[in-house]
Coordinates of C-alpha atoms in Angstrom, one line a residue:
Chain A
M1189 CA 91.3 25.1 -52.9
T1190 CA 89.1 22.5 -51.2
P1191 CA 88.0 19.6 -53.3
L1192 CA 84.4 19.3 -54.4
L1193 CA 83.8 16.1 -52.4
E1194 CA 85.6 15.0 -49.3
V1195 CA 84.8 11.6 -47.8
D1196 CA 86.5 11.5 -44.5
D1197 CA 86.9 8.3 -42.5
L1198 CA 83.4 7.1 -43.5
R1199 CA 82.1 4.2 -41.5
L1200 CA 78.7 2.7 -42.2
T1201 CA 77.1 0.3 -39.7
V1202 CA 73.9 -1.7 -40.2
G1203 CA 72.0 -3.3 -37.3
G1204 CA 72.6 -7.1 -37.2
R1205 CA 72.2 -9.7 -34.5
D1206 CA 75.3 -8.1 -32.9
P1207 CA 74.1 -5.2 -30.6
Q1208 CA 77.1 -3.3 -31.9
G1209 CA 75.8 -3.7 -35.4
Q1210 CA 77.9 -4.8 -38.4
E1211 CA 80.3 -2.3 -39.9
L1212 CA 80.4 -2.5 -43.7
L1213 CA 82.6 0.4 -44.5
H1214 CA 85.7 0.7 -42.3
G1215 CA 86.9 4.2 -42.6
V1216 CA 86.8 5.1 -46.3
S1217 CA 88.5 8.4 -47.1
F1218 CA 89.0 10.0 -50.5
T1219 CA 88.5 13.3 -52.3
V1220 CA 87.2 14.3 -55.7
G1221 CA 88.3 17.6 -57.1
A1222 CA 86.2 19.8 -59.3
G1223 CA 86.1 18.4 -62.8
E1224 CA 88.0 15.3 -61.8
A1225 CA 87.0 11.7 -62.6
V1226 CA 87.5 9.0 -60.0
G1227 CA 86.9 5.4 -60.6
I1228 CA 86.1 2.8 -57.9
V1229 CA 86.8 -0.8 -58.7
G1230 CA 86.4 -3.9 -56.5
E1231 CA 84.4 -7.1 -56.2
S1232 CA 80.8 -7.4 -55.4
G1233 CA 80.2 -6.6 -51.7
S1234 CA 83.4 -4.5 -51.4
G1235 CA 81.3 -1.4 -50.5
K1236 CA 81.6 0.6 -53.8
T1237 CA 77.8 1.1 -54.1
L1238 CA 77.3 1.8 -50.4
T1239 CA 80.0 4.4 -50.5
I1240 CA 78.5 6.5 -53.4
R1241 CA 75.0 6.0 -52.1
A1242 CA 76.1 7.4 -48.7
V1243 CA 77.4 10.4 -50.7
A1244 CA 73.9 11.2 -51.8
A1245 CA 72.5 10.0 -48.4
L1246 CA 70.8 7.1 -50.1
H1247 CA 72.3 4.5 -47.8
P1248 CA 69.8 1.9 -46.5
P1249 CA 67.4 3.2 -43.8
G1250 CA 68.5 2.3 -40.3
A1251 CA 72.2 2.3 -41.3
R1252 CA 74.5 4.5 -39.1
I1253 CA 77.0 6.8 -40.7
D1254 CA 80.1 7.9 -38.8
G1255 CA 82.8 10.1 -40.2
D1256 CA 82.0 12.9 -42.6
I1257 CA 81.0 13.5 -46.2
R1258 CA 81.4 17.1 -47.4
L1259 CA 80.2 18.4 -50.7
D1260 CA 81.6 21.8 -51.3
G1261 CA 82.5 22.0 -47.7
R1262 CA 78.9 21.3 -46.5
S1263 CA 78.4 18.1 -44.4
V1264 CA 75.9 15.8 -46.1
P1265 CA 75.1 13.7 -43.0
A1266 CA 74.3 17.0 -41.1
M1267 CA 71.9 18.3 -43.8
S1268 CA 68.1 18.7 -43.1
P1269 CA 65.7 16.7 -45.3
R1270 CA 65.0 19.8 -47.3
E1271 CA 68.7 20.6 -47.8
L1272 CA 69.2 17.0 -48.8
M1273 CA 66.5 17.1 -51.4
R1274 CA 67.9 20.3 -52.9
M1275 CA 71.4 18.8 -53.0
R1276 CA 70.1 15.6 -54.7
R1277 CA 68.1 17.7 -57.2
D1278 CA 70.6 20.4 -58.1
D1279 CA 74.2 19.2 -57.2
V1280 CA 74.3 15.5 -57.7
G1281 CA 73.2 13.4 -60.6
M1282 CA 73.0 9.6 -60.5
V1283 CA 73.1 6.9 -63.1
F1284 CA 72.3 3.3 -62.1
Q1285 CA 73.1 -0.1 -63.4
D1286 CA 69.9 -1.3 -65.0
P1287 CA 67.9 1.5 -66.7
H1288 CA 64.8 -0.6 -67.1
A1289 CA 64.6 -1.1 -63.4
A1290 CA 65.7 2.4 -62.5
I1291 CA 63.1 4.2 -64.6
N1292 CA 59.4 4.0 -63.6
P1293 CA 57.7 2.0 -66.4
V1294 CA 54.4 3.8 -66.2
H1295 CA 55.5 7.3 -67.1
R1296 CA 56.6 8.6 -70.5
I1297 CA 60.2 9.5 -71.1
G1298 CA 59.3 13.2 -71.4
D1299 CA 57.6 13.1 -68.0
F1300 CA 60.5 11.3 -66.5
L1301 CA 63.1 13.8 -67.8
T1302 CA 61.2 16.9 -66.6
E1303 CA 59.8 15.4 -63.4
T1304 CA 62.0 17.5 -61.1
Y1305 CA 60.5 20.6 -62.6
R1306 CA 56.9 19.6 -61.9
K1307 CA 56.6 21.9 -58.9
D1308 CA 58.0 24.9 -60.8
G1309 CA 55.9 27.2 -63.0
P1310 CA 54.8 26.6 -66.6
E1311 CA 57.5 28.8 -67.9
Q1312 CA 60.2 26.8 -66.1
R1313 CA 58.6 23.6 -67.3
R1314 CA 58.7 24.8 -70.9
V1315 CA 62.4 25.6 -70.5
A1316 CA 63.0 22.2 -68.9
A1317 CA 61.2 20.5 -71.9
A1318 CA 63.4 22.3 -74.3
R1319 CA 66.5 21.4 -72.3
A1320 CA 65.4 17.7 -72.2
L1321 CA 65.1 17.7 -76.0
E1322 CA 68.5 19.3 -76.3
L1323 CA 70.1 16.8 -73.9
L1324 CA 68.6 13.8 -75.8
H1325 CA 70.3 15.2 -78.8
Q1326 CA 73.6 15.4 -76.9
V1327 CA 73.3 11.8 -75.7
R1328 CA 72.9 11.0 -79.4
I1329 CA 69.4 9.8 -79.5
D1330 CA 67.8 10.0 -83.0
D1331 CA 64.4 11.6 -83.2
P1332 CA 64.3 12.9 -79.6
A1333 CA 60.9 14.5 -80.0
R1334 CA 59.4 11.1 -80.7
I1335 CA 61.3 9.5 -77.8
L1336 CA 59.8 12.0 -75.4
G1337 CA 56.4 10.4 -76.0
C1338 CA 57.6 6.8 -75.6
Y1339 CA 57.4 4.6 -72.6
P1340 CA 60.6 3.1 -71.1
H1341 CA 59.7 -0.5 -72.3
E1342 CA 59.7 0.7 -75.9
L1343 CA 63.4 1.6 -75.7
S1344 CA 66.4 -0.7 -75.7
G1345 CA 68.7 -0.8 -72.6
G1346 CA 71.4 1.3 -74.3
M1347 CA 68.9 4.0 -75.4
L1348 CA 67.3 4.1 -72.0
Q1349 CA 70.7 4.4 -70.3
R1350 CA 71.3 7.5 -72.5
V1351 CA 68.0 8.8 -71.3
M1352 CA 69.1 8.2 -67.7
I1353 CA 72.3 10.1 -68.4
A1354 CA 70.3 12.9 -69.9
A1355 CA 68.1 13.0 -66.8
A1356 CA 71.1 13.0 -64.5
L1357 CA 72.7 15.9 -66.3
L1358 CA 69.4 17.9 -66.8
R1359 CA 69.9 20.3 -63.9
G1360 CA 73.6 20.7 -64.5
P1361 CA 74.9 18.8 -61.4
R1362 CA 78.5 19.4 -60.1
L1363 CA 79.0 15.7 -59.3
L1364 CA 77.9 12.7 -61.3
L1365 CA 77.7 9.4 -59.5
A1366 CA 77.6 6.4 -62.0
D1367 CA 77.0 3.1 -60.4
E1368 CA 78.0 0.4 -62.9
P1369 CA 76.3 2.3 -65.7
T1370 CA 77.5 -0.1 -68.4
T1371 CA 77.3 -3.5 -66.7
A1372 CA 73.7 -4.3 -67.9
L1373 CA 74.5 -3.3 -71.5
D1374 CA 76.1 -5.3 -74.4
V1375 CA 79.7 -4.7 -75.2
T1376 CA 79.4 -2.2 -78.0
T1377 CA 76.8 -0.2 -76.2
Q1378 CA 79.0 -0.3 -73.1
A1379 CA 81.8 1.5 -74.9
E1380 CA 79.4 4.1 -76.4
V1381 CA 77.7 4.9 -73.1
A1382 CA 81.1 5.1 -71.3
A1383 CA 82.4 7.5 -74.0
L1384 CA 79.2 9.5 -73.8
I1385 CA 79.5 10.0 -70.0
T1386 CA 83.1 11.1 -70.4
D1387 CA 82.5 13.5 -73.2
L1388 CA 79.5 15.2 -71.6
R1389 CA 81.1 15.6 -68.2
R1390 CA 84.2 17.0 -69.7
E1391 CA 82.2 19.6 -71.6
S1392 CA 80.3 20.7 -68.6
G1393 CA 83.2 20.3 -66.1
T1394 CA 81.2 17.9 -64.0
S1395 CA 83.1 15.7 -61.5
L1396 CA 82.5 12.0 -61.8
I1397 CA 82.7 8.9 -59.6
F1398 CA 82.5 5.9 -61.8
I1399 CA 81.9 2.4 -60.3
T1400 CA 82.7 -0.7 -62.2
H1401 CA 84.1 -4.2 -62.2
D1402 CA 85.9 -3.3 -65.4
I1403 CA 89.4 -2.1 -64.5
E1404 CA 90.4 -1.4 -68.1
L1405 CA 87.3 0.8 -68.6
V1406 CA 88.0 2.8 -65.5
G1407 CA 91.6 3.2 -66.6
A1408 CA 90.4 4.8 -69.8
L1409 CA 87.8 7.1 -68.3
C1410 CA 89.2 8.3 -65.0
D1411 CA 92.1 10.4 -63.6
R1412 CA 92.4 8.2 -60.5
I1413 CA 91.4 4.7 -59.6
L1414 CA 90.4 3.6 -56.1
V1415 CA 90.5 -0.1 -55.4
M1416 CA 88.1 -1.2 -52.7
Y1417 CA 88.2 -4.5 -50.9
K1418 CA 86.0 -5.6 -47.9
G1419 CA 84.8 -2.1 -47.1
R1420 CA 88.2 -0.4 -47.3
I1421 CA 90.1 1.5 -50.0
V1422 CA 93.2 -0.6 -50.3
E1423 CA 94.9 1.1 -53.2
E1424 CA 94.9 4.3 -55.2
L1425 CA 96.2 4.2 -58.7
T1426 CA 96.7 6.3 -61.7
P1427 CA 95.7 4.8 -65.0
D1428 CA 99.4 4.5 -66.2
R1429 CA 100.2 2.2 -63.3
L1430 CA 97.7 -0.4 -64.5
H1431 CA 100.3 -1.6 -67.0
G1432 CA 103.6 -2.5 -65.4
G1433 CA 103.4 0.0 -62.6
K1434 CA 104.3 -0.7 -59.0
I1435 CA 101.3 -2.3 -57.2
A1436 CA 101.2 -2.1 -53.4
H1437 CA 98.3 -4.4 -52.5
P1438 CA 98.2 -8.1 -53.4
Y1439 CA 94.4 -7.8 -54.1
T1440 CA 95.0 -5.2 -56.8
E1441 CA 97.8 -7.5 -58.2
A1442 CA 95.4 -10.5 -58.2
L1443 CA 92.7 -8.3 -59.8
L1444 CA 95.0 -7.1 -62.5
A1445 CA 96.2 -10.7 -63.2
C1446 CA 92.6 -11.7 -63.9
R1447 CA 92.3 -9.5 -66.9
P1448 CA 92.1 -11.4 -70.2
D1449 CA 95.0 -10.7 -72.5
I1450 CA 94.9 -11.5 -76.2
T1451 CA 98.7 -11.8 -76.4
R1452 CA 98.9 -14.7 -73.9
R1453 CA 97.3 -18.1 -74.3
R1454 CA 95.9 -19.5 -71.1
H1455 CA 93.7 -22.5 -70.3
R1456 CA 91.7 -20.7 -67.6
L1457 CA 91.6 -17.1 -66.5
P1458 CA 92.7 -16.9 -62.9
A1459 CA 90.1 -15.8 -60.4
V1460 CA 90.4 -14.0 -57.1
P1461 CA 89.2 -16.4 -54.4
A1462 CA 86.6 -14.9 -52.1
G1463 CA 88.1 -13.6 -48.9
A1464 CA 91.6 -14.4 -50.0
F1465 CA 93.1 -11.2 -48.6
E1466 CA 91.6 -11.0 -45.1
E1467 CA 93.0 -9.0 -42.2
G1468 CA 96.7 -8.2 -42.6
W1469 CA 96.8 -9.5 -46.2
A1470 CA 97.9 -12.8 -44.7
A1471 CA 97.0 -15.0 -47.6
Q1472 CA 99.7 -13.7 -49.9
Chain B
M1197 CA 51.8 15.7 -69.5
A1198 CA 52.9 15.1 -73.1
I1199 CA 55.5 17.7 -73.9
V1200 CA 55.6 17.2 -77.6
E1201 CA 52.4 16.0 -79.4
H1202 CA 53.5 13.3 -81.8
S1203 CA 51.1 11.7 -84.1
L1204 CA 51.8 8.9 -86.4
P1205 CA 48.6 8.6 -88.3
R1206 CA 49.2 5.2 -89.9
S1207 CA 50.3 3.4 -86.8
A1208 CA 47.6 5.2 -84.8
R1209 CA 45.0 3.9 -87.2
R1210 CA 46.5 0.4 -87.0
Q1211 CA 46.3 0.7 -83.2
W1212 CA 42.6 1.6 -83.4
A1213 CA 41.9 -1.4 -85.6
A1214 CA 43.7 -3.6 -83.1
V1215 CA 41.5 -2.1 -80.3
L1216 CA 38.3 -2.8 -82.3
V1217 CA 39.3 -6.4 -83.1
A1218 CA 40.2 -7.0 -79.4
G1219 CA 36.9 -5.4 -78.3
A1220 CA 34.9 -7.6 -80.7
G1221 CA 36.7 -10.7 -79.5
R1222 CA 36.0 -9.7 -76.0
L1223 CA 32.3 -9.3 -76.7
A1224 CA 32.1 -12.7 -78.4
Q1225 CA 33.9 -14.2 -75.5
M1226 CA 31.4 -12.7 -73.1
A1227 CA 28.4 -13.9 -75.1
L1228 CA 29.9 -17.4 -75.1
T1229 CA 30.4 -17.3 -71.4
L1230 CA 26.8 -16.2 -70.9
L1231 CA 25.5 -19.0 -73.2
A1232 CA 27.5 -21.7 -71.4
A1233 CA 26.6 -20.4 -67.9
S1234 CA 22.9 -20.1 -68.8
F1235 CA 22.8 -23.7 -70.1
L1236 CA 24.6 -25.1 -67.1
I1237 CA 22.2 -23.3 -64.7
F1238 CA 19.2 -24.5 -66.8
V1239 CA 20.3 -28.1 -66.7
A1240 CA 21.3 -28.0 -63.0
L1241 CA 17.9 -26.6 -62.1
Q1242 CA 16.0 -29.2 -64.2
R1243 CA 18.0 -32.0 -62.7
A1244 CA 17.6 -30.8 -59.1
P1245 CA 14.9 -32.7 -57.0
G1246 CA 11.4 -31.2 -56.8
N1247 CA 8.8 -30.4 -59.4
P1248 CA 7.6 -26.9 -60.2
V1249 CA 4.2 -28.2 -61.3
D1250 CA 3.7 -29.8 -57.9
I1251 CA 4.7 -26.6 -56.2
M1252 CA 2.3 -24.5 -58.3
L1253 CA -0.6 -26.9 -57.7
G1254 CA 0.0 -27.0 -54.0
N1255 CA -2.6 -29.4 -52.4
K1256 CA -4.2 -30.2 -55.8
A1257 CA -0.9 -31.9 -56.9
G1258 CA -2.6 -35.2 -57.6
D1259 CA -4.9 -33.8 -60.3
A1260 CA -3.5 -35.5 -63.5
E1261 CA -5.4 -33.2 -65.9
A1262 CA -4.1 -30.1 -64.2
V1263 CA -0.6 -31.5 -64.3
R1264 CA -0.9 -32.3 -68.0
R1265 CA -2.2 -28.8 -68.8
L1266 CA 0.5 -27.0 -66.8
N1267 CA 3.2 -29.2 -68.3
A1268 CA 2.0 -28.3 -71.8
Q1269 CA 1.7 -24.6 -70.9
Y1270 CA 5.3 -24.4 -69.7
H1271 CA 6.7 -26.9 -72.2
F1272 CA 7.8 -29.2 -69.4
D1273 CA 6.7 -32.2 -71.5
Q1274 CA 9.3 -31.4 -74.1
P1275 CA 13.0 -32.5 -74.2
L1276 CA 15.5 -30.4 -72.2
L1277 CA 17.2 -28.9 -75.2
V1278 CA 13.9 -27.8 -76.7
Q1279 CA 12.9 -26.2 -73.5
Y1280 CA 16.2 -24.4 -73.4
G1281 CA 15.7 -23.4 -77.0
H1282 CA 12.3 -21.9 -76.1
W1283 CA 13.8 -19.9 -73.2
I1284 CA 16.8 -18.6 -75.2
T1285 CA 14.6 -17.6 -78.2
G1286 CA 12.4 -15.6 -75.8
L1287 CA 15.4 -14.0 -74.2
L1288 CA 16.8 -12.9 -77.6
H1289 CA 13.4 -11.3 -78.3
G1290 CA 13.4 -9.5 -75.0
D1291 CA 10.9 -11.9 -73.4
L1292 CA 12.2 -13.3 -70.1
G1293 CA 9.1 -15.4 -69.5
T1294 CA 6.6 -15.4 -66.7
S1295 CA 7.2 -16.3 -63.1
F1296 CA 5.2 -19.3 -61.9
I1297 CA 5.1 -18.1 -58.4
F1298 CA 4.6 -14.4 -58.7
R1299 CA 2.4 -14.8 -61.8
E1300 CA 4.1 -11.7 -63.2
D1301 CA 6.5 -10.8 -66.0
V1302 CA 10.0 -11.7 -65.0
S1303 CA 11.3 -8.5 -66.6
S1304 CA 9.1 -6.2 -64.5
L1305 CA 9.8 -8.4 -61.4
I1306 CA 13.5 -8.0 -61.8
A1307 CA 13.4 -4.3 -62.9
A1308 CA 11.6 -3.4 -59.7
R1309 CA 14.4 -4.9 -57.6
I1310 CA 17.4 -3.7 -59.5
P1311 CA 17.6 -0.2 -57.9
T1312 CA 18.0 -1.7 -54.4
T1313 CA 20.7 -4.1 -55.4
A1314 CA 22.5 -1.7 -57.6
L1315 CA 22.6 0.9 -54.8
L1316 CA 23.7 -1.7 -52.4
V1317 CA 26.6 -2.9 -54.6
A1318 CA 27.6 0.7 -55.4
Y1319 CA 27.6 1.7 -51.8
G1320 CA 29.4 -1.4 -50.7
G1321 CA 31.9 -1.1 -53.5
L1322 CA 32.7 2.5 -52.6
L1323 CA 33.2 1.5 -49.0
V1324 CA 35.4 -1.4 -50.1
L1325 CA 37.7 0.8 -52.2
V1326 CA 38.0 3.7 -49.7
L1327 CA 38.2 1.5 -46.6
G1328 CA 40.5 -1.1 -48.2
F1329 CA 42.8 1.4 -49.8
V1330 CA 43.2 3.7 -46.9
T1331 CA 43.7 0.9 -44.4
G1332 CA 46.3 -0.8 -46.6
L1333 CA 48.2 2.4 -47.2
V1334 CA 48.2 3.3 -43.5
S1335 CA 49.3 -0.2 -42.7
A1336 CA 52.2 -0.1 -45.2
R1337 CA 53.4 3.3 -44.1
A1338 CA 52.9 3.0 -40.3
G1339 CA 55.2 1.6 -37.7
R1340 CA 55.2 -2.1 -36.7
T1341 CA 52.6 -1.7 -33.8
V1342 CA 49.9 -0.1 -36.0
D1343 CA 50.7 -2.5 -38.8
T1344 CA 50.3 -5.6 -36.6
G1345 CA 47.1 -4.2 -35.1
I1346 CA 45.6 -3.6 -38.5
S1347 CA 46.7 -7.0 -39.7
V1348 CA 44.9 -8.7 -36.8
L1349 CA 41.7 -6.8 -37.5
L1350 CA 42.0 -7.7 -41.2
S1351 CA 42.4 -11.4 -40.4
V1352 CA 39.2 -11.3 -38.3
A1353 CA 37.3 -9.4 -41.0
L1354 CA 38.4 -11.9 -43.6
A1355 CA 37.7 -15.0 -41.6
T1356 CA 34.2 -14.0 -40.3
P1357 CA 31.4 -15.2 -42.5
T1358 CA 29.1 -12.5 -43.9
Y1359 CA 26.0 -13.7 -42.0
V1360 CA 27.8 -13.5 -38.7
I1361 CA 28.9 -10.0 -39.5
A1362 CA 25.3 -9.1 -40.3
I1363 CA 24.1 -10.5 -37.0
V1364 CA 26.8 -8.7 -35.0
L1365 CA 26.1 -5.4 -36.8
I1366 CA 22.4 -5.7 -36.4
T1367 CA 22.7 -6.5 -32.7
V1368 CA 25.1 -3.6 -31.9
F1369 CA 24.0 -0.8 -34.2
S1370 CA 20.3 -1.5 -34.6
L1371 CA 19.2 -3.2 -31.3
Y1372 CA 21.6 -1.6 -28.8
L1373 CA 22.5 1.7 -30.3
N1374 CA 19.4 2.1 -32.4
W1375 CA 21.4 4.0 -35.1
F1376 CA 20.1 2.1 -38.1
P1377 CA 16.9 0.2 -39.0
V1378 CA 16.9 -3.6 -38.8
F1379 CA 15.4 -4.3 -42.2
G1380 CA 13.7 -2.8 -45.2
S1381 CA 14.8 -0.6 -48.1
G1382 CA 13.6 2.9 -47.1
D1383 CA 12.2 5.7 -49.1
G1384 CA 14.0 8.6 -51.0
L1385 CA 17.7 8.6 -51.6
L1386 CA 18.7 9.5 -48.0
G1387 CA 16.2 7.0 -46.5
R1388 CA 17.6 4.3 -48.8
L1389 CA 21.2 5.1 -48.0
H1390 CA 20.3 5.1 -44.3
H1391 CA 18.6 1.7 -44.6
L1392 CA 21.4 0.4 -46.8
T1393 CA 24.3 1.5 -44.6
L1394 CA 24.5 -1.7 -42.4
P1395 CA 24.0 -4.0 -45.4
A1396 CA 26.7 -2.2 -47.3
V1397 CA 29.1 -2.4 -44.4
T1398 CA 28.4 -6.1 -44.0
L1399 CA 28.9 -6.6 -47.7
A1400 CA 32.1 -4.5 -47.7
L1401 CA 33.9 -5.7 -44.6
S1402 CA 35.7 -8.9 -45.8
S1403 CA 36.2 -7.5 -49.3
S1404 CA 37.9 -4.4 -48.0
A1405 CA 40.1 -6.6 -45.8
A1406 CA 41.2 -8.3 -49.0
I1407 CA 41.9 -5.0 -50.8
A1408 CA 43.7 -3.7 -47.7
R1409 CA 46.1 -6.7 -47.7
V1410 CA 46.9 -6.4 -51.3
T1411 CA 47.3 -2.6 -51.0
R1412 CA 49.7 -3.0 -48.1
A1413 CA 51.8 -5.7 -49.9
A1414 CA 51.8 -3.7 -53.2
V1415 CA 52.9 -0.5 -51.5
K1416 CA 55.6 -2.2 -49.5
D1417 CA 56.8 -4.0 -52.7
E1418 CA 56.9 -0.8 -54.8
E1419 CA 58.7 1.2 -52.1
R1420 CA 61.7 -1.2 -52.5
R1421 CA 61.9 -0.8 -56.3
D1422 CA 65.0 0.7 -58.0
H1423 CA 62.9 3.4 -59.7
V1424 CA 61.8 4.7 -56.3
T1425 CA 65.5 5.1 -55.4
T1426 CA 66.0 7.0 -58.6
A1427 CA 63.1 9.3 -57.8
L1428 CA 64.6 10.0 -54.4
A1429 CA 68.1 10.4 -55.9
R1430 CA 66.7 13.1 -58.2
G1431 CA 65.5 15.1 -55.2
L1432 CA 61.8 14.7 -55.5
D1433 CA 59.8 15.3 -52.3
T1434 CA 58.3 12.3 -50.4
P1435 CA 54.6 13.1 -51.3
T1436 CA 55.5 13.2 -55.0
V1437 CA 57.5 10.0 -54.8
L1438 CA 54.7 8.3 -52.9
R1439 CA 52.0 9.5 -55.4
R1440 CA 53.8 9.2 -58.7
H1441 CA 56.0 6.2 -58.1
V1442 CA 54.7 4.1 -55.2
I1443 CA 50.9 4.4 -55.3
R1444 CA 50.7 4.9 -59.0
N1445 CA 52.5 1.6 -59.6
A1446 CA 50.8 -0.2 -56.7
L1447 CA 47.5 0.4 -58.5
L1448 CA 48.2 -2.5 -60.9
P1449 CA 47.8 -5.3 -58.3
I1450 CA 45.1 -3.3 -56.5
T1451 CA 43.1 -3.2 -59.7
T1452 CA 43.5 -6.9 -60.2
I1453 CA 42.1 -7.7 -56.8
T1454 CA 39.3 -5.2 -57.2
G1455 CA 38.0 -7.2 -60.2
I1456 CA 38.0 -10.4 -58.1
V1457 CA 36.4 -8.6 -55.1
A1458 CA 33.7 -7.2 -57.3
A1459 CA 32.5 -10.7 -58.1
G1460 CA 32.4 -11.4 -54.4
L1461 CA 30.3 -8.2 -53.8
I1462 CA 27.7 -9.2 -56.4
A1463 CA 27.5 -12.7 -55.1
G1464 CA 27.4 -11.4 -51.5
T1465 CA 24.2 -9.5 -52.1
V1466 CA 22.3 -12.8 -52.0
I1467 CA 23.3 -13.3 -48.4
V1468 CA 23.2 -9.7 -47.3
E1469 CA 19.8 -9.0 -48.8
N1470 CA 18.3 -12.0 -47.1
A1471 CA 19.9 -11.1 -43.7
F1472 CA 18.6 -7.6 -43.8
G1473 CA 15.2 -8.3 -45.5
L1474 CA 15.9 -6.2 -48.6
D1475 CA 13.8 -6.9 -51.6
G1476 CA 16.6 -6.9 -54.2
V1477 CA 17.7 -9.2 -57.0
G1478 CA 19.7 -11.4 -54.6
S1479 CA 16.8 -12.2 -52.3
L1480 CA 14.6 -12.7 -55.4
L1481 CA 17.1 -15.3 -56.6
V1482 CA 16.9 -17.2 -53.3
Q1483 CA 13.1 -17.2 -53.3
A1484 CA 13.0 -18.4 -56.9
I1485 CA 15.5 -21.2 -56.4
T1486 CA 13.7 -22.6 -53.3
R1487 CA 10.5 -22.7 -55.3
K1488 CA 12.0 -23.8 -58.6
D1489 CA 10.8 -20.7 -60.4
Y1490 CA 12.8 -21.5 -63.5
A1491 CA 12.2 -18.4 -65.5
V1492 CA 13.2 -16.1 -62.6
V1493 CA 16.3 -18.1 -61.7
Q1494 CA 17.5 -18.2 -65.3
S1495 CA 17.1 -14.5 -65.9
T1496 CA 18.4 -13.4 -62.5
S1497 CA 21.5 -15.6 -62.9
I1498 CA 22.1 -14.2 -66.3
L1499 CA 21.8 -10.7 -64.9
V1500 CA 24.3 -11.4 -62.1
I1501 CA 26.7 -13.1 -64.5
T1502 CA 26.5 -10.2 -67.0
A1503 CA 27.2 -7.7 -64.2
F1504 CA 30.2 -9.7 -63.2
L1505 CA 31.5 -9.9 -66.8
V1506 CA 31.0 -6.2 -67.4
V1507 CA 32.9 -5.4 -64.2
N1508 CA 35.8 -7.6 -65.3
A1509 CA 35.8 -6.1 -68.8
L1510 CA 36.0 -2.6 -67.2
V1511 CA 38.9 -3.8 -64.9
D1512 CA 40.8 -5.1 -67.9
L1513 CA 40.2 -1.8 -69.7
L1514 CA 41.5 0.1 -66.7
Y1515 CA 44.5 -2.1 -66.6
G1516 CA 45.5 -1.0 -70.0
V1517 CA 45.1 2.6 -68.9
I1518 CA 47.3 2.1 -65.8
D1519 CA 50.0 0.0 -67.3
P1520 CA 51.4 1.1 -70.7
R1521 CA 53.2 -2.2 -71.1
T1522 CA 49.9 -4.1 -71.4
R1523 CA 48.6 -1.8 -74.1
D1524 CA 50.2 -3.3 -77.2
G1525 CA 50.0 -6.9 -76.3
G1526 CA 52.7 -6.6 -73.6
T1527 CA 55.6 -6.8 -76.0
R1528 CA 58.8 -5.1 -75.2

């Protein structure tokens, strides 16, 4: 059986001063099976976000894509604008980092949730409204009927991120792309939101790509972990190898060493120096 | 589209009370502004060189008896504050006084000229909004060549003084092409609109350039927002994203600049009406100032300031409608 998503030697180049352009992703390849959860960790600028945006063809305008991305065997870069719109609407859901920035402040929550049904008939819209209400229940929002009439600024970050998750799942996507969905939230809310994403996607059998800086979190949520560094996937791990497993790449090792640990007393947490593991992993 | 009607009677009532209090505060603020402005204008006019009695008497200016009589008639022999008191009492009773120059009630003098000016401002305002908004939107969405071209034109429009625009338009469209009359107000609605087209364009040109610039910047700014990416990621089509997420949100800064531009439009009628020989409120104001016709200047200024205040109040009201965050005091 072919996997749901195949990313095959993905290269992304943006125009720079260099006439050749600047390559930001250097041949990223991975697959996500149906119902599977894959985590991507790595430092800022390692290409995590670029990778999943390219999956939904939301890479920056003017960027060139080489290699292939196939969703259900269909090439995303080869899709027409209409096919692309349909794919984004029906097959892929996205959750972003800062819900207050990612949701338009001038529309009510109810309008936001059912927005993708605006072009459908009134019957469809009623169904959508009912489904929105039900999903708000599922993301554990109290008094969802009242929330539908609220504006985004009237909700806390955690609440609004639940709304975002509900919106992403409303059309029953096959793949959920979560781009640091817990980073902007406080610690307790982080855990709740992460648990919510996992529960809901398991129930519906939706595949997940989860991006984060938090390697422990990803270990708890995902079946596989990809470590990205400087536009490459440098390591693929299973959660059990996070603790005492064999680590192949020195960056992963350094990353794991940076985790705080309550059983050890240290004066300072070690940090991974920027660019420490350049070409050929020479620094180690 | 509210999906579920939710009503919270208590909080709704409290909200209405808050609106009423805010409205009353706003009215008081407007009244205070008018009072201060009228006093400033009154004092400035009194202190300016020249004497209305001399102007009224013309070549009989030396006649001491006539001067005394006129001074008494118009209360010029009394202290400044008392004179101001007389005028403001009259105003509150609906009596705007009598023009020295036109020997006519100020209220009927102004009333006769309001339609021309109101039509001119409305016509110009419409041109400003349509021209400014469309130009700005095209500029923001078009390629670099078109954008640069429009930008140059806008700079020219913004930098050219109104009276120069008036002269150029009259020369080209009235004298060479003969499409529009050179001056006068015209008869009937169509005739009036025909006569007012060049003045309205003159009035609108630099203001629409301002609106176009703000529109362009606001649209470009909104296009980069995260929520627009969300809208695209949810598979909405481009026209919907543009309408519901880009333009809808860009309306906030556009509304702000519209309020500022409206003040410019109202003030601009003074120059435009003189340039095109229209007998509106603006040209009346200029005639009255040069001849120290106190009563007319005072009332006309009050009218202009009131129009400006009302426009600004409307803009603020509109702001609340457009941006839900400003509705309850902007608290999160």
